[in-house]
Structures are given as structure tokens and as C-alpha cells.
Amino acid sequence: VNDLMLEVRAFQRQYQVAVGMSQLTSRALYERLRNRHVVAITHTHLAEPYLLALEQNAGARRWQSIHVAPGEASKSISQAEAIFEQLAEWQCGRDVLLLALGGGVIGDLTGFVAASYMRGVDFIQVPTTLLAMVDSSVGGKTAVNLKAGKNLVGAFWQPIHVSIDPLTLNTLPKRELSAGLAEVIKYGAIIDAEFFGWLEQHHRQILALEPEALMHAIATSVRIKAEIVARDEFERAERALLNFGHTFGHALEAEAQFSGYLHGEAVAVGMVKAAQLSERLGLAVSVDRERLEHLLLACGLPTREQQHFAPERLAARMLGDKKNLKGEVRCILWNGIGRARLPEPVPLALLEEVWRSAR
Ligand SMILES: NC(=O)c1ccc[n+]([C@@H]2O[C@H](COP(=O)([O-])OP(=O)(O)OC[C@H]3O[C@@H](n4cnc5c(N)ncnc54)[C@H](O)[C@@H]3O)[C@@H](O)[C@H]2O)c1
């Protein structure tokens, strides 16, 4: 399977996303790390399988690494502060290059630190979860969480390069792999009916980590995201389509106190809810929602709530979503597979009804 090179054109800079088996030891990465002062940010459990190979191939002038604990709790101001202090103690200058090796937690945290340290330094994303490969490592959104909610402090800060090595998925727990697939399916669902059809045919190969199918799924997802980011980096319109299922999903995650669902699982349920709501509004037909449900289920994802939270509370959570304006809930709905619609206001009572129905 050949390596692929995709371009992301953002306001700040244009950069490449390399996708290929053995990217960790690739020439493209070597060229960016050689002779640089590199500080890698990762988890201890990723050091042996991946960090060592990276370091040996890098040819860096100086190489240091910081290990943070796995889990969403590491995406915090206090964790970022500890990294800032460590960088300063190591006398890292503006020429330091940060390297994020891990999932979305590492990527968002490292990006946030890179955006702020010395008013901004270079960073490279080396995503190791499917979710990070197809979503969080591309597009330049970086953030940490507050007690009041997720991703409330952050910046747009683009990496100088993204290096995706699907071989790193070999050690990823299957549940995490499925959660990442939810975002892959989302791309088909919102904008690319042909890709959706391909996923219906090939999801087994992806779950079995067969290189060709995996590469196609990742590369197509990155291409779609890169195209949307190039057209609307700062989410004034089209980029919002990427939130399909997310307003419902966030409500579920929040009600479950961020412990019951993985993000991708909540998004899977959320996409089905968005499809149900679209049906109710006469925008879409049930066949499309059924196809979506079948594919999600086949990929090991939930399509219905596991615990039953009060519909009023779930709807109220949606009102609290930071993407809302003027106290109304704005949802991404669809006209069917591949045809998501720009955000539109939906009455609270209708949202409650959708949460209540078809459990
Ligand atoms: N910036 C964006 O545009 C964007 C988009 C979507 C999600 N996100 C953020 O991404 C985060 C979720 O990312 P995630 O799903 O990657 O979770 P994660 O980073 O927590 O990783 C999931 C788990 O897998 C482990 N892991 C990672 N790679 C592994 C590997 N190769 N082998 C074995 N274990 C591995 C991690 O230690 C962790 O326990 C959330 O904080 C979310 O807000 C950001």
C-alpha cells in the first residue's frame, strides 16, 4: 500500500498530512525533526512501542520527552502549566519543536501548549488513535478543559506537519477503534454518500486493521476534513457540519459525567438522534436513518441510550452547548446520507420528544 500525502491549507500555514505504514520512521518526518530541539509529549505506555523508534529515526539536535497520565483529566490548565514550567526549566527557546504522540488528549494539550509557549512554537502531530488520525490532529483546534465544560480554553494553532502511521492502531483497544470509526462514518453521513456506501462494504476490513481499507478510510476522512477546514477554518458556516450528532452526543456525555460513554460512542447515538429529529421535521426518510444505524451497530457502536436520563435534562444540556447563540438550540440536521444541513434552531420541546422516543 502506497503512502499518501495530503495538503491542509489554513490561514496560518499550509502543511502536509502523511498517511502510511511506517510513517514513524519516514523520510518526511525525519526531514522535519533533523537538527531540531524536540520535546515529545506522550504517555508512558506509548514510549516503548513508538517513542523510541521515533527518537532513533529523528536525528534531532536535542531530544527530551514529557509523559502525562492517560485520560481526559490531563487536558487541564494545571497539566499545561506543569509542561510550561518544564519547558522553561529546560531552557527551551522559540525554536523548540513539540511533538504530540498520542490520541486527542495529547494532541489537544500539546497544541494548546504550542500555541501559548513563547507566544507560539512549532508542533507536529503523530496521532495514535483512530479518532485523532481522522479528526483531532487535523484542523488546528487546540484546547484544555475547565470544570465548567470541555474545550473551553484554547486556540486555533496549526501543526507544521501531521504524520499518521496506521500501524500504531495495533495496540489500540478495540472499543477505542470503534469510537474512532464513529467519526469516519460521520464524514460519509454529512457529505459523501459514496464513501458511506464504501464503508458499508468494507467496515469489517477496517475493524480487522487490513492496511488497504484502513488507509482508504483514514485518507478519505482527512481529505474531507482538510477540504472543509480550507473553506471555513474558523467555523463561520460549513465547518459546523462536522458537529453532526455532537450536540446530542455532548448532552449524553455530560449527563453520564463523562464516564459512561467514549466520545465516539456518544456521537454515534447523537447522529441517530439527529437523523430521527430530521425525520420528524420531514427533512429525511427513515431508510437513511436505518442505514446509519446498521452501519454503526456493525462497527460495534451504540445507537440508543444505554442509561436512561431524563429527556428534559438532556434537552437542557443541549441548550448549554457553547455553539449556541441567543438561548436557542442549534442542531445540524440532514436530508439523508451525505446531505447534512447548516445549523438551524430547534424548539426545546421537540428535542425532549426526540430524547423520549425510540429508546
Ligand atoms: N481538536 C479537535 O479538533 C478534536 C476533535 C475531536 C476530539 N477532540 C478531543 O480528543 C479527545 C479524545 O481523543 P481520543 O479519543 O484519541 O482519546 P485519548 O487521547 O484519551 O486516547 C484514548 C485512550 O487510548 C490510549 N491510546 C492512545 N493511543 C494508543 C495506542 N496506539 N495504543 C494503545 N493505547 C493508546 C490513550 O492512552 C487513552 O487511554 C477529547 O479530549 C476530545 O475533546 C479534539
XYZ file of C-alpha atoms and ligand atoms in Angstrom:
403
model
C 0.000 0.000 0.000
C 1.493 3.335 -1.063
C 1.982 6.266 1.286
C -0.297 9.244 0.748
C 0.423 12.910 1.168
C -2.495 15.300 1.722
C -2.409 19.080 1.990
C -4.165 21.271 4.516
C -4.476 24.910 3.503
C -5.121 27.011 6.601
C -4.826 30.743 7.256
C -1.706 30.354 9.362
C 0.115 27.955 7.115
C -0.139 25.150 4.631
C 1.039 21.755 5.843
C 1.096 18.116 4.887
C -0.606 15.126 6.385
C 1.364 12.000 5.563
C -0.517 8.708 5.829
C 1.362 5.454 5.544
C 2.557 2.310 7.206
C 5.879 3.015 8.978
C 5.433 6.782 8.998
C 7.187 6.866 12.384
C 10.451 6.170 10.615
C 9.636 8.002 7.395
C 11.796 10.417 5.467
C 9.108 13.113 5.665
C 9.199 13.092 9.447
C 12.988 12.830 9.579
C 13.316 15.938 7.456
C 11.236 17.925 9.918
C 12.885 16.639 13.103
C 16.520 16.598 11.989
C 18.738 19.070 13.858
C 15.836 20.421 15.873
C 15.382 20.655 19.617
C 12.435 18.272 20.030
C 10.281 17.825 23.112
C 7.897 14.902 22.708
C 4.718 14.840 24.787
C 3.185 11.406 25.220
C 2.042 8.703 27.639
C 4.436 6.292 29.324
C 2.721 3.301 27.725
C 3.367 4.666 24.223
C 7.066 5.237 24.848
C 8.332 1.766 24.245
C 6.311 0.789 21.191
C 6.540 4.139 19.366
C 8.573 6.901 21.005
C 11.866 5.000 20.863
C 11.538 4.342 17.127
C 10.700 7.989 16.566
C 13.684 9.186 18.546
C 16.091 6.833 16.823
C 14.959 7.990 13.394
C 14.757 11.681 14.222
C 18.343 12.880 14.052
C 17.339 15.666 16.438
C 19.880 18.040 17.929
C 18.351 17.642 21.355
C 15.568 15.237 22.337
C 13.535 15.291 25.534
C 10.196 13.878 26.473
C 7.390 14.590 28.905
C 4.989 11.837 29.956
C 1.472 12.717 31.040
C -1.128 10.416 32.559
C -3.721 8.962 30.151
C -7.259 10.307 30.440
C -9.316 13.406 29.764
C -8.225 14.869 33.145
C -4.804 15.585 31.618
C -6.353 18.159 29.293
C -6.173 20.752 32.069
C -4.695 24.153 32.819
C -2.626 22.610 35.632
C -1.157 19.968 33.304
C -0.390 22.645 30.723
C 1.244 24.756 33.429
C 3.447 21.844 34.502
C 4.593 21.475 30.885
C 5.242 25.234 30.505
C 7.412 25.124 33.642
C 9.289 22.057 32.424
C 9.982 23.677 29.036
C 11.251 26.810 30.745
C 13.408 24.785 33.116
C 14.954 23.028 30.136
C 15.562 26.478 28.654
C 13.547 25.718 25.571
C 13.566 28.698 23.251
C 11.233 29.753 20.483
C 12.944 27.256 18.215
C 11.721 24.284 20.253
C 9.596 21.784 18.310
C 6.879 20.000 20.272
C 5.774 16.577 19.116
C 2.411 15.171 20.163
C 2.487 11.370 20.225
C -0.891 10.015 21.341
C -4.635 10.423 20.967
C -6.773 13.536 21.034
C -5.932 14.265 24.669
C -2.212 14.520 23.904
C -2.853 16.358 20.631
C -5.176 18.993 22.107
C -2.950 19.533 25.156
C 0.287 19.737 23.157
C -1.334 22.042 20.610
C -2.548 24.311 23.389
C 0.939 24.458 24.931
C 2.490 25.073 21.499
C 0.051 27.918 20.826
C 0.979 29.727 24.040
C 4.573 28.919 24.983
C 6.719 31.922 23.960
C 3.634 33.162 22.086
C 3.654 30.158 19.823
C 6.121 27.445 18.802
C 6.088 24.719 16.137
C 4.426 21.404 16.788
C 3.925 18.131 14.952
C 1.039 15.723 15.417
C 1.692 11.990 15.449
C -1.791 10.643 16.265
C -2.074 7.112 17.631
C -5.858 6.666 17.979
C -8.218 6.410 15.024
C -10.151 9.401 16.339
C -7.027 11.525 16.463
C -5.950 10.357 12.990
C -9.205 11.226 11.273
C -10.312 14.185 13.331
C -8.439 15.918 16.141
C -4.931 16.013 14.637
C -6.100 17.924 11.565
C -7.561 21.412 11.531
C -5.774 23.272 14.294
C -8.306 23.287 17.116
C -6.434 23.025 20.404
C -7.862 23.206 23.912
C -7.923 22.276 27.554
C -10.969 21.758 29.765
C -12.394 23.775 32.656
C -14.636 22.498 35.461
C -17.482 24.248 33.657
C -17.022 22.229 30.486
C -14.809 20.652 27.869
C -12.566 22.613 25.494
C -13.494 25.990 26.973
C -9.971 27.424 26.763
C -7.944 27.082 23.617
C -6.725 28.485 20.349
C -6.591 27.801 16.655
C -2.976 26.737 16.138
C -1.967 24.611 13.203
C 0.747 21.947 13.362
C 3.625 22.161 10.880
C 3.119 18.516 9.925
C 0.919 15.515 10.699
C 2.309 12.028 10.441
C -0.231 9.191 10.516
C 1.027 5.652 10.947
C -1.939 3.235 10.994
C 0.346 0.505 12.382
C 0.121 2.228 15.751
C -3.528 1.134 15.890
C -2.384 -2.443 16.527
C -2.121 -1.727 20.245
C -5.290 0.380 20.495
C -8.158 -1.245 22.444
C -10.989 -2.334 20.104
C -13.515 -0.160 21.885
C -11.376 2.904 21.121
C -11.065 1.802 17.495
C -14.846 1.637 17.156
C -15.219 5.036 18.792
C -12.905 6.490 16.140
C -14.933 4.808 13.423
C -17.954 6.841 14.506
C -16.172 9.966 13.238
C -15.230 8.206 9.989
C -18.878 7.274 9.450
C -19.813 10.872 10.253
C -17.854 12.134 7.219
C -19.808 9.840 4.933
C -23.071 10.729 6.632
C -22.648 14.503 6.318
C -21.094 14.982 2.933
C -20.041 11.890 0.998
C -22.700 9.273 0.223
C -20.276 7.272 -1.915
C -17.806 6.979 0.972
C -20.700 5.931 3.217
C -21.550 3.163 0.770
C -17.907 2.092 0.686
C -17.886 1.899 4.491
C -20.965 -0.333 4.393
C -18.941 -2.695 2.199
C -15.592 -2.505 3.992
C -16.143 -1.920 7.722
C -15.080 -5.497 8.556
C -11.708 -4.984 6.888
C -11.222 -1.736 8.777
C -12.048 -3.375 12.100
C -9.563 -6.129 11.222
C -6.957 -3.402 10.537
C -6.379 -4.514 6.953
C -3.917 -1.956 5.582
C -5.616 -1.094 2.309
C -9.065 -0.483 3.789
C -7.631 1.318 6.794
C -5.554 3.634 4.614
C -8.539 4.446 2.415
C -10.795 5.166 5.407
C -8.214 7.425 7.077
C -7.124 9.229 3.917
C -10.699 9.908 2.784
C -11.641 11.232 6.223
C -8.604 13.505 6.380
C -9.253 14.743 2.842
C -12.852 15.638 3.677
C -11.839 17.385 6.892
C -8.982 19.231 5.162
C -11.305 20.459 2.417
C -13.862 21.727 4.919
C -11.156 23.414 7.022
C -9.701 25.079 3.916
C -13.114 26.514 3.063
C -14.144 27.514 6.608
C -11.311 27.232 9.138
C -12.944 29.375 11.826
C -16.357 27.711 11.713
C -18.439 30.549 10.384
C -20.598 28.145 8.394
C -19.668 24.832 6.777
C -17.209 23.583 9.415
C -20.213 23.310 11.738
C -21.321 20.279 9.712
C -18.540 18.367 11.476
C -20.644 18.694 14.627
C -23.319 16.373 13.239
C -24.505 14.273 16.185
C -22.268 16.188 18.564
C -24.834 18.447 20.247
C -26.894 15.375 21.175
C -23.728 13.431 21.983
C -22.302 16.095 24.284
C -25.543 16.145 26.264
C -25.275 12.400 26.776
C -21.604 12.556 27.729
C -22.279 15.336 30.199
C -25.270 13.579 31.810
C -23.144 10.446 32.182
C -20.493 12.657 33.850
C -18.016 11.831 31.092
C -17.608 8.270 32.281
C -20.293 6.124 30.661
C -19.540 6.815 27.012
C -16.448 7.282 24.933
C -16.792 10.423 22.834
C -17.288 8.469 19.601
C -19.963 6.304 21.222
C -21.923 9.353 22.334
C -21.575 10.808 18.837
C -22.941 7.558 17.373
C -26.102 7.825 19.477
C -26.205 11.556 18.724
C -26.111 11.043 14.967
C -29.066 8.675 15.194
C -30.929 11.255 17.282
C -30.174 13.962 14.722
C -31.485 11.656 11.995
C -34.654 10.954 13.996
C -35.219 14.648 14.519
C -34.736 15.259 10.795
C -37.364 12.606 10.096
C -39.779 14.239 12.483
C -39.301 17.561 10.734
C -39.994 15.943 7.396
C -36.472 16.588 6.132
C -35.369 12.979 5.704
C -36.782 9.492 5.261
C -36.436 6.566 7.666
C -34.446 4.383 5.240
C -31.417 6.631 5.593
C -31.575 6.596 9.383
C -31.842 2.805 9.291
C -28.741 2.538 7.083
C -26.874 4.757 9.538
C -27.965 2.623 12.490
C -26.973 -0.615 10.755
C -23.512 0.631 9.944
C -22.914 1.986 13.451
C -24.073 -1.277 15.027
C -21.919 -3.302 12.652
C -18.949 -1.235 13.814
C -19.597 -2.093 17.465
C -21.175 1.250 18.328
C -24.298 2.024 20.345
C -27.239 3.655 18.573
C -29.529 4.061 21.574
C -29.007 5.439 25.059
C -27.551 2.873 27.439
C -28.734 4.570 30.619
C -31.987 6.448 30.612
C -31.557 10.041 31.601
C -34.478 12.456 31.925
C -35.306 13.892 28.473
C -35.776 17.364 29.984
C -32.275 17.293 31.417
C -30.743 16.089 28.156
C -32.520 18.805 26.195
C -31.444 21.415 28.748
C -27.833 20.250 28.372
C -28.084 20.909 24.649
C -29.062 24.482 25.410
C -25.794 24.832 27.335
C -23.637 23.819 24.350
C -21.069 26.520 23.609
C -22.038 26.567 19.952
C -25.456 28.036 20.692
C -26.392 31.648 20.255
C -29.165 33.637 21.924
C -30.577 30.853 24.075
C -31.779 28.641 21.270
C -30.515 25.170 20.437
C -28.959 24.966 17.007
C -28.695 21.491 15.539
C -27.085 20.017 12.482
C -29.832 18.053 10.743
C -29.727 16.181 7.467
C -31.655 15.394 4.314
C -30.272 11.860 4.298
C -26.923 10.108 3.737
C -24.275 12.583 2.562
C -26.530 15.613 2.923
C -26.135 17.420 6.247
C -27.659 20.888 6.653
C -26.210 24.036 8.219
C -27.174 24.620 11.888
C -30.781 25.569 12.493
C -32.771 26.416 15.633
C -34.919 23.648 17.089
C -37.549 24.134 19.834
C -36.631 22.623 23.175
C -39.896 20.680 23.397
C -39.122 18.867 20.162
C -35.686 17.895 21.420
C -37.243 16.454 24.575
C -39.599 14.442 22.415
C -36.770 13.013 20.364
C -34.893 12.026 23.519
C -38.065 10.376 24.830
C -38.852 8.442 21.680
C -37.336 5.231 20.302
C -35.202 4.292 23.265
N -9.070 19.205 18.274
C -10.110 18.653 17.673
O -10.492 19.067 16.579
C -10.773 17.485 18.325
C -11.697 16.727 17.595
C -12.266 15.606 18.205
C -11.919 15.263 19.515
N -11.007 16.021 20.197
C -10.598 15.665 21.565
O -9.927 14.411 21.515
C -10.020 13.786 22.794
C -10.339 12.326 22.595
O -9.293 11.747 21.858
P -9.108 10.160 21.792
O -10.385 9.524 21.511
O -7.955 9.923 20.919
O -8.802 9.781 23.304
P -7.448 9.671 24.137
O -6.409 10.584 23.689
O -7.865 9.749 25.568
O -6.983 8.174 23.835
C -7.797 7.102 24.212
C -7.027 6.053 25.024
O -6.180 5.309 24.174
C -4.859 5.283 24.661
N -4.010 5.189 23.469
C -3.746 6.139 22.554
N -3.089 5.632 21.517
C -2.903 4.317 21.776
C -2.294 3.257 21.062
N -1.798 3.408 19.830
N -2.266 2.039 21.643
C -2.837 1.848 22.867
N -3.440 2.801 23.558
C -3.482 4.024 23.025
C -4.740 6.535 25.477
O -3.739 6.419 26.457
C -6.126 6.633 26.102
O -6.202 5.829 27.244
C -11.088 14.549 23.561
O -10.459 15.334 24.533
C -11.736 15.436 22.519
O -12.202 16.646 23.056
C -10.450 17.113 19.617
